[in-house]
């Protein structure tokens, strides 16, 4: 929400919305600062890059302030944003087992971030690609080049060797005799292969015990996918068919169909449905790649142990928790909730905002005082004189294109979740309550303190309300259902609110009161409505 001082009504509105340069500098500083705050849980290369960019910003502000935004923004885009997005894309391709595309992408993006082992990563992906093609001997030769390296990439190469050959007993001996627990609980790749190896060899109590201690590492580094994978391993090896099916509807839905079928058959076998599982595995083997064939051969030659015969009481409690959390995932996992849904109401609201902006432009410009006044900017005196419709219309108006785009991005990301979580009628209700409530709050405050003539426009009060609704849904799940995933997502909501407060304090032309009141209205409405979610 933007507040525009007025010399008189309806004289020209004075545009005071922050410049694009200011936004760029603040974005660079806040994003790099947040990265430094996570220095203990992220690779050191990202810490170095973030620190370097902040030093450049400081130096430019002292020496060449006019060029600070262009220089720091360019560095941030090339050294920070592009590699971050690029590596996220590489990891997504790996999770889909599209190793050829992942290798090509990694070969390109590693030059933007030649640290943290990324220079060697294409070689690892080349080995996985060869294994997928059935050229296992060549894949092993590729990995053996790195095996003697004691770094993280060397350990990854060794773990992949055991994984590709389904050498689970050897993997356990390697971890326990050469690495130790410290590496297991600090290296995600090693820990993941170790946990699977324990399940493959029937040591279910040890698997569940290590999983309990391994989860905090993955939560700390924010690796939700790997966390979902190891939970799925435990559920499958313990014969929990339905929770495994649910896992593949959420975060793990991006995994290839053949991989999903393999683990569902594994869960069936562990549940005692051996004939059905054997038939499924044999059918899958005929069309699977060489690595999956190796895993299937191991599974068929080494039948899984019956969980009921070996699980002790602590393991049973852990398994119960995992089953409960699989239900929480269906209620609070953003990907799961949004999957297969079309957010018609969200898209309609975005369309109305775009239509209003076009109308502003056609009426003389988005910052034209006469058109803003006629189209419905909130003028406190006019509202209290009876023009209450302004509390609605001002929510669809924006001072310029930057203002519009920032709000529409927020509406797109938050609106789809809230609409899917609450249903369309309740979504529209909380959006309206938050937007109108925030406009009414700033209007009342302006009249109360006898503020100079001022106008308010923008959808951000309503969008902050959606953030409040999201926080309310997650808080309710965390407190009432003890849903860990809700608590994890709630922390991100708190970070976003803190980010918004910092942004508002740095830009006095943005209404902090409007944003916080919209957040409050949305939180209250969301908390009341979240108890009856569809």
PDB file of N, CA and C in Angstrom, residues 432-493:
ATOM      1  N   UNK A 432     -11.100  -9.751   0.673  1.00  0.00           N
ATOM      2  CA  UNK A 432     -11.864  -8.507   0.800  1.00  0.00           C
ATOM      3  C   UNK A 432     -11.744  -7.925   2.200  1.00  0.00           C
ATOM      4  N   UNK A 433     -11.852  -8.777   3.219  1.00  0.00           N
ATOM      5  CA  UNK A 433     -11.759  -8.297   4.604  1.00  0.00           C
ATOM      6  C   UNK A 433     -10.394  -7.661   4.861  1.00  0.00           C
ATOM      7  N   UNK A 434      -9.335  -8.306   4.383  1.00  0.00           N
ATOM      8  CA  UNK A 434      -7.981  -7.787   4.608  1.00  0.00           C
ATOM      9  C   UNK A 434      -7.764  -6.475   3.870  1.00  0.00           C
ATOM     10  N   UNK A 435      -8.182  -6.419   2.612  1.00  0.00           N
ATOM     11  CA  UNK A 435      -7.980  -5.202   1.828  1.00  0.00           C
ATOM     12  C   UNK A 435      -8.783  -4.035   2.358  1.00  0.00           C
ATOM     13  N   UNK A 436     -10.073  -4.252   2.576  1.00  0.00           N
ATOM     14  CA  UNK A 436     -10.934  -3.170   3.083  1.00  0.00           C
ATOM     15  C   UNK A 436     -10.537  -2.797   4.507  1.00  0.00           C
ATOM     16  N   UNK A 437     -10.226  -3.812   5.316  1.00  0.00           N
ATOM     17  CA  UNK A 437      -9.836  -3.537   6.697  1.00  0.00           C
ATOM     18  C   UNK A 437      -8.566  -2.714   6.796  1.00  0.00           C
ATOM     19  N   UNK A 438      -7.579  -3.008   5.955  1.00  0.00           N
ATOM     20  CA  UNK A 438      -6.331  -2.235   5.994  1.00  0.00           C
ATOM     21  C   UNK A 438      -6.561  -0.805   5.530  1.00  0.00           C
ATOM     22  N   UNK A 439      -7.391  -0.631   4.483  1.00  0.00           N
ATOM     23  CA  UNK A 439      -7.692   0.723   4.009  1.00  0.00           C
ATOM     24  C   UNK A 439      -8.454   1.515   5.074  1.00  0.00           C
ATOM     25  N   UNK A 440      -9.386   0.858   5.761  1.00  0.00           N
ATOM     26  CA  UNK A 440     -10.151   1.532   6.805  1.00  0.00           C
ATOM     27  C   UNK A 440      -9.255   1.915   7.983  1.00  0.00           C
ATOM     28  N   UNK A 441      -8.285   1.052   8.288  1.00  0.00           N
ATOM     29  CA  UNK A 441      -7.380   1.329   9.407  1.00  0.00           C
ATOM     30  C   UNK A 441      -6.533   2.574   9.148  1.00  0.00           C
ATOM     31  N   UNK A 442      -5.896   2.629   7.969  1.00  0.00           N
ATOM     32  CA  UNK A 442      -5.039   3.786   7.679  1.00  0.00           C
ATOM     33  C   UNK A 442      -5.873   5.058   7.526  1.00  0.00           C
ATOM     34  N   UNK A 443      -7.097   4.908   7.026  1.00  0.00           N
ATOM     35  CA  UNK A 443      -7.981   6.069   6.893  1.00  0.00           C
ATOM     36  C   UNK A 443      -8.360   6.616   8.269  1.00  0.00           C
ATOM     37  N   UNK A 444      -8.743   5.719   9.155  1.00  0.00           N
ATOM     38  CA  UNK A 444      -9.134   6.138  10.505  1.00  0.00           C
ATOM     39  C   UNK A 444      -7.961   6.762  11.244  1.00  0.00           C
ATOM     40  N   UNK A 445      -6.775   6.170  11.090  1.00  0.00           N
ATOM     41  CA  UNK A 445      -5.595   6.699  11.772  1.00  0.00           C
ATOM     42  C   UNK A 445      -5.242   8.083  11.243  1.00  0.00           C
ATOM     43  N   UNK A 446      -5.352   8.270   9.928  1.00  0.00           N
ATOM     44  CA  UNK A 446      -5.048   9.577   9.341  1.00  0.00           C
ATOM     45  C   UNK A 446      -5.978  10.657   9.883  1.00  0.00           C
ATOM     46  N   UNK A 447      -7.266  10.319  10.018  1.00  0.00           N
ATOM     47  CA  UNK A 447      -8.227  11.275  10.565  1.00  0.00           C
ATOM     48  C   UNK A 447      -7.943  11.517  12.042  1.00  0.00           C
ATOM     49  N   UNK A 448      -7.614  10.455  12.773  1.00  0.00           N
ATOM     50  CA  UNK A 448      -7.396  10.547  14.215  1.00  0.00           C
ATOM     51  C   UNK A 448      -6.218  11.452  14.553  1.00  0.00           C
ATOM     52  N   UNK A 449      -5.120  11.344  13.806  1.00  0.00           N
ATOM     53  CA  UNK A 449      -3.919  12.136  14.103  1.00  0.00           C
ATOM     54  C   UNK A 449      -3.879  13.434  13.319  1.00  0.00           C
ATOM     55  N   UNK A 450      -4.975  13.688  12.570  1.00  0.00           N
ATOM     56  CA  UNK A 450      -5.058  14.921  11.776  1.00  0.00           C
ATOM     57  C   UNK A 450      -3.865  15.040  10.821  1.00  0.00           C
ATOM     58  N   UNK A 451      -3.624  13.947  10.054  1.00  0.00           N
ATOM     59  CA  UNK A 451      -2.497  13.900   9.123  1.00  0.00           C
ATOM     60  C   UNK A 451      -2.710  14.877   7.983  1.00  0.00           C
ATOM     61  N   UNK A 452      -1.613  15.335   7.346  1.00  0.00           N
ATOM     62  CA  UNK A 452      -1.744  16.187   6.166  1.00  0.00           C
ATOM     63  C   UNK A 452      -2.514  15.460   5.069  1.00  0.00           C
ATOM     64  N   UNK A 453      -3.060  16.172   4.093  1.00  0.00           N
ATOM     65  CA  UNK A 453      -3.799  15.516   3.014  1.00  0.00           C
ATOM     66  C   UNK A 453      -2.968  14.383   2.384  1.00  0.00           C
ATOM     67  N   UNK A 454      -3.571  13.219   2.292  1.00  0.00           N
ATOM     68  CA  UNK A 454      -2.835  12.040   1.846  1.00  0.00           C
ATOM     69  C   UNK A 454      -3.802  11.080   1.172  1.00  0.00           C
ATOM     70  N   UNK A 455      -3.278  10.251   0.240  1.00  0.00           N
ATOM     71  CA  UNK A 455      -4.090   9.250  -0.451  1.00  0.00           C
ATOM     72  C   UNK A 455      -3.419   7.901  -0.323  1.00  0.00           C
ATOM     73  N   UNK A 456      -4.235   6.838  -0.332  1.00  0.00           N
ATOM     74  CA  UNK A 456      -3.723   5.472  -0.220  1.00  0.00           C
ATOM     75  C   UNK A 456      -4.232   4.642  -1.393  1.00  0.00           C
ATOM     76  N   UNK A 457      -3.318   3.876  -2.013  1.00  0.00           N
ATOM     77  CA  UNK A 457      -3.708   2.958  -3.082  1.00  0.00           C
ATOM     78  C   UNK A 457      -2.823   1.714  -3.005  1.00  0.00           C
ATOM     79  N   UNK A 458      -3.304   0.616  -3.598  1.00  0.00           N
ATOM     80  CA  UNK A 458      -2.490  -0.595  -3.694  1.00  0.00           C
ATOM     81  C   UNK A 458      -3.159  -1.821  -3.105  1.00  0.00           C
ATOM     82  N   UNK A 459      -2.805  -2.996  -3.647  1.00  0.00           N
ATOM     83  CA  UNK A 459      -3.393  -4.264  -3.212  1.00  0.00           C
ATOM     84  C   UNK A 459      -2.597  -4.935  -2.105  1.00  0.00           C
ATOM     85  N   UNK A 460      -1.523  -4.297  -1.649  1.00  0.00           N
ATOM     86  CA  UNK A 460      -0.630  -4.996  -0.723  1.00  0.00           C
ATOM     87  C   UNK A 460      -1.256  -5.249   0.644  1.00  0.00           C
ATOM     88  N   UNK A 461      -2.223  -4.444   1.068  1.00  0.00           N
ATOM     89  CA  UNK A 461      -2.901  -4.720   2.325  1.00  0.00           C
ATOM     90  C   UNK A 461      -3.651  -6.047   2.254  1.00  0.00           C
ATOM     91  N   UNK A 462      -4.347  -6.261   1.131  1.00  0.00           N
ATOM     92  CA  UNK A 462      -5.063  -7.529   0.937  1.00  0.00           C
ATOM     93  C   UNK A 462      -4.089  -8.694   0.803  1.00  0.00           C
ATOM     94  N   UNK A 463      -2.967  -8.460   0.122  1.00  0.00           N
ATOM     95  CA  UNK A 463      -1.986  -9.531  -0.073  1.00  0.00           C
ATOM     96  C   UNK A 463      -1.307  -9.880   1.250  1.00  0.00           C
ATOM     97  N   UNK A 464      -1.033  -8.871   2.080  1.00  0.00           N
ATOM     98  CA  UNK A 464      -0.517  -9.167   3.416  1.00  0.00           C
ATOM     99  C   UNK A 464      -1.550  -9.957   4.222  1.00  0.00           C
ATOM    100  N   UNK A 465      -2.819  -9.719   3.937  1.00  0.00           N
ATOM    101  CA  UNK A 465      -3.857 -10.512   4.577  1.00  0.00           C
ATOM    102  C   UNK A 465      -3.751 -11.984   4.194  1.00  0.00           C
ATOM    103  N   UNK A 466      -3.418 -12.256   2.930  1.00  0.00           N
ATOM    104  CA  UNK A 466      -3.228 -13.642   2.489  1.00  0.00           C
ATOM    105  C   UNK A 466      -2.033 -14.267   3.204  1.00  0.00           C
ATOM    106  N   UNK A 467      -0.999 -13.458   3.443  1.00  0.00           N
ATOM    107  CA  UNK A 467       0.145 -13.954   4.212  1.00  0.00           C
ATOM    108  C   UNK A 467      -0.289 -14.288   5.639  1.00  0.00           C
ATOM    109  N   UNK A 468      -1.164 -13.441   6.198  1.00  0.00           N
ATOM    110  CA  UNK A 468      -1.686 -13.710   7.531  1.00  0.00           C
ATOM    111  C   UNK A 468      -2.535 -14.974   7.569  1.00  0.00           C
ATOM    112  N   UNK A 469      -3.355 -15.187   6.535  1.00  0.00           N
ATOM    113  CA  UNK A 469      -4.172 -16.403   6.452  1.00  0.00           C
ATOM    114  C   UNK A 469      -3.276 -17.631   6.400  1.00  0.00           C
ATOM    115  N   UNK A 470      -2.249 -17.566   5.561  1.00  0.00           N
ATOM    116  CA  UNK A 470      -1.316 -18.690   5.439  1.00  0.00           C
ATOM    117  C   UNK A 470      -0.663 -18.982   6.786  1.00  0.00           C
ATOM    118  N   UNK A 471      -0.218 -17.933   7.466  1.00  0.00           N
ATOM    119  CA  UNK A 471       0.376 -18.109   8.784  1.00  0.00           C
ATOM    120  C   UNK A 471      -0.604 -18.717   9.775  1.00  0.00           C
ATOM    121  N   UNK A 472      -1.877 -18.313   9.714  1.00  0.00           N
ATOM    122  CA  UNK A 472      -2.889 -18.839  10.629  1.00  0.00           C
ATOM    123  C   UNK A 472      -3.131 -20.323  10.387  1.00  0.00           C
ATOM    124  N   UNK A 473      -3.201 -20.721   9.117  1.00  0.00           N
ATOM    125  CA  UNK A 473      -3.404 -22.134   8.783  1.00  0.00           C
ATOM    126  C   UNK A 473      -2.246 -22.974   9.320  1.00  0.00           C
ATOM    127  N   UNK A 474      -1.032 -22.475   9.107  1.00  0.00           N
ATOM    128  CA  UNK A 474       0.146 -23.220   9.539  1.00  0.00           C
ATOM    129  C   UNK A 474       0.270 -23.239  11.061  1.00  0.00           C
ATOM    130  N   UNK A 475      -0.036 -22.109  11.712  1.00  0.00           N
ATOM    131  CA  UNK A 475       0.030 -22.058  13.173  1.00  0.00           C
ATOM    132  C   UNK A 475      -0.982 -23.008  13.795  1.00  0.00           C
ATOM    133  N   UNK A 476      -2.165 -23.055  13.225  1.00  0.00           N
ATOM    134  CA  UNK A 476      -3.192 -23.959  13.731  1.00  0.00           C
ATOM    135  C   UNK A 476      -2.731 -25.411  13.603  1.00  0.00           C
ATOM    136  N   UNK A 477      -2.134 -25.739  12.461  1.00  0.00           N
ATOM    137  CA  UNK A 477      -1.637 -27.096  12.263  1.00  0.00           C
ATOM    138  C   UNK A 477      -0.487 -27.435  13.195  1.00  0.00           C
ATOM    139  N   UNK A 478       0.379 -26.470  13.433  1.00  0.00           N
ATOM    140  CA  UNK A 478       1.536 -26.696  14.300  1.00  0.00           C
ATOM    141  C   UNK A 478       1.114 -26.871  15.749  1.00  0.00           C
ATOM    142  N   UNK A 479       0.156 -26.059  16.204  1.00  0.00           N
ATOM    143  CA  UNK A 479      -0.258 -26.109  17.610  1.00  0.00           C
ATOM    144  C   UNK A 479      -1.210 -27.266  17.889  1.00  0.00           C
ATOM    145  N   UNK A 480      -2.196 -27.474  17.031  1.00  0.00           N
ATOM    146  CA  UNK A 480      -3.245 -28.443  17.325  1.00  0.00           C
ATOM    147  C   UNK A 480      -2.888 -29.860  16.867  1.00  0.00           C
ATOM    148  N   UNK A 481      -2.185 -29.959  15.720  1.00  0.00           N
ATOM    149  CA  UNK A 481      -1.866 -31.281  15.193  1.00  0.00           C
ATOM    150  C   UNK A 481      -0.394 -31.648  15.386  1.00  0.00           C
ATOM    151  N   UNK A 482       0.384 -30.697  15.935  1.00  0.00           N
ATOM    152  CA  UNK A 482       1.820 -30.915  16.106  1.00  0.00           C
ATOM    153  C   UNK A 482       2.479 -31.277  14.782  1.00  0.00           C
ATOM    154  N   UNK A 483       1.997 -30.664  13.711  1.00  0.00           N
ATOM    155  CA  UNK A 483       2.510 -30.949  12.363  1.00  0.00           C
ATOM    156  C   UNK A 483       3.854 -30.247  12.160  1.00  0.00           C
ATOM    157  N   UNK A 484       4.923 -31.034  12.034  1.00  0.00           N
ATOM    158  CA  UNK A 484       6.259 -30.463  11.887  1.00  0.00           C
ATOM    159  C   UNK A 484       6.396 -29.687  10.589  1.00  0.00           C
ATOM    160  N   UNK A 485       5.758 -30.189   9.528  1.00  0.00           N
ATOM    161  CA  UNK A 485       5.852 -29.484   8.251  1.00  0.00           C
ATOM    162  C   UNK A 485       5.181 -28.115   8.349  1.00  0.00           C
ATOM    163  N   UNK A 486       4.103 -28.008   9.136  1.00  0.00           N
ATOM    164  CA  UNK A 486       3.449 -26.720   9.330  1.00  0.00           C
ATOM    165  C   UNK A 486       4.366 -25.763  10.078  1.00  0.00           C
ATOM    166  N   UNK A 487       5.071 -26.279  11.091  1.00  0.00           N
ATOM    167  CA  UNK A 487       6.016 -25.439  11.825  1.00  0.00           C
ATOM    168  C   UNK A 487       7.147 -24.960  10.949  1.00  0.00           C
ATOM    169  N   UNK A 488       7.626 -25.841  10.079  1.00  0.00           N
ATOM    170  CA  UNK A 488       8.715 -25.467   9.173  1.00  0.00           C
ATOM    171  C   UNK A 488       8.283 -24.368   8.212  1.00  0.00           C
ATOM    172  N   UNK A 489       7.107 -24.533   7.608  1.00  0.00           N
ATOM    173  CA  UNK A 489       6.611 -23.512   6.676  1.00  0.00           C
ATOM    174  C   UNK A 489       6.290 -22.210   7.410  1.00  0.00           C
ATOM    175  N   UNK A 490       5.848 -22.332   8.662  1.00  0.00           N
ATOM    176  CA  UNK A 490       5.522 -21.141   9.445  1.00  0.00           C
ATOM    177  C   UNK A 490       6.754 -20.273   9.675  1.00  0.00           C
ATOM    178  N   UNK A 491       7.910 -20.904   9.827  1.00  0.00           N
ATOM    179  CA  UNK A 491       9.144 -20.127  10.008  1.00  0.00           C
ATOM    180  C   UNK A 491       9.408 -19.256   8.787  1.00  0.00           C
ATOM    181  N   UNK A 492       9.115 -19.788   7.595  1.00  0.00           N
ATOM    182  CA  UNK A 492       9.308 -18.986   6.382  1.00  0.00           C
ATOM    183  C   UNK A 492       8.338 -17.811   6.340  1.00  0.00           C
ATOM    184  N   UNK A 493       7.122 -18.016   6.828  1.00  0.00           N
ATOM    185  CA  UNK A 493       6.157 -16.916   6.871  1.00  0.00           C
ATOM    186  C   UNK A 493       6.660 -15.808   7.793  1.00  0.00           C
TER     187      UNK A 493
END
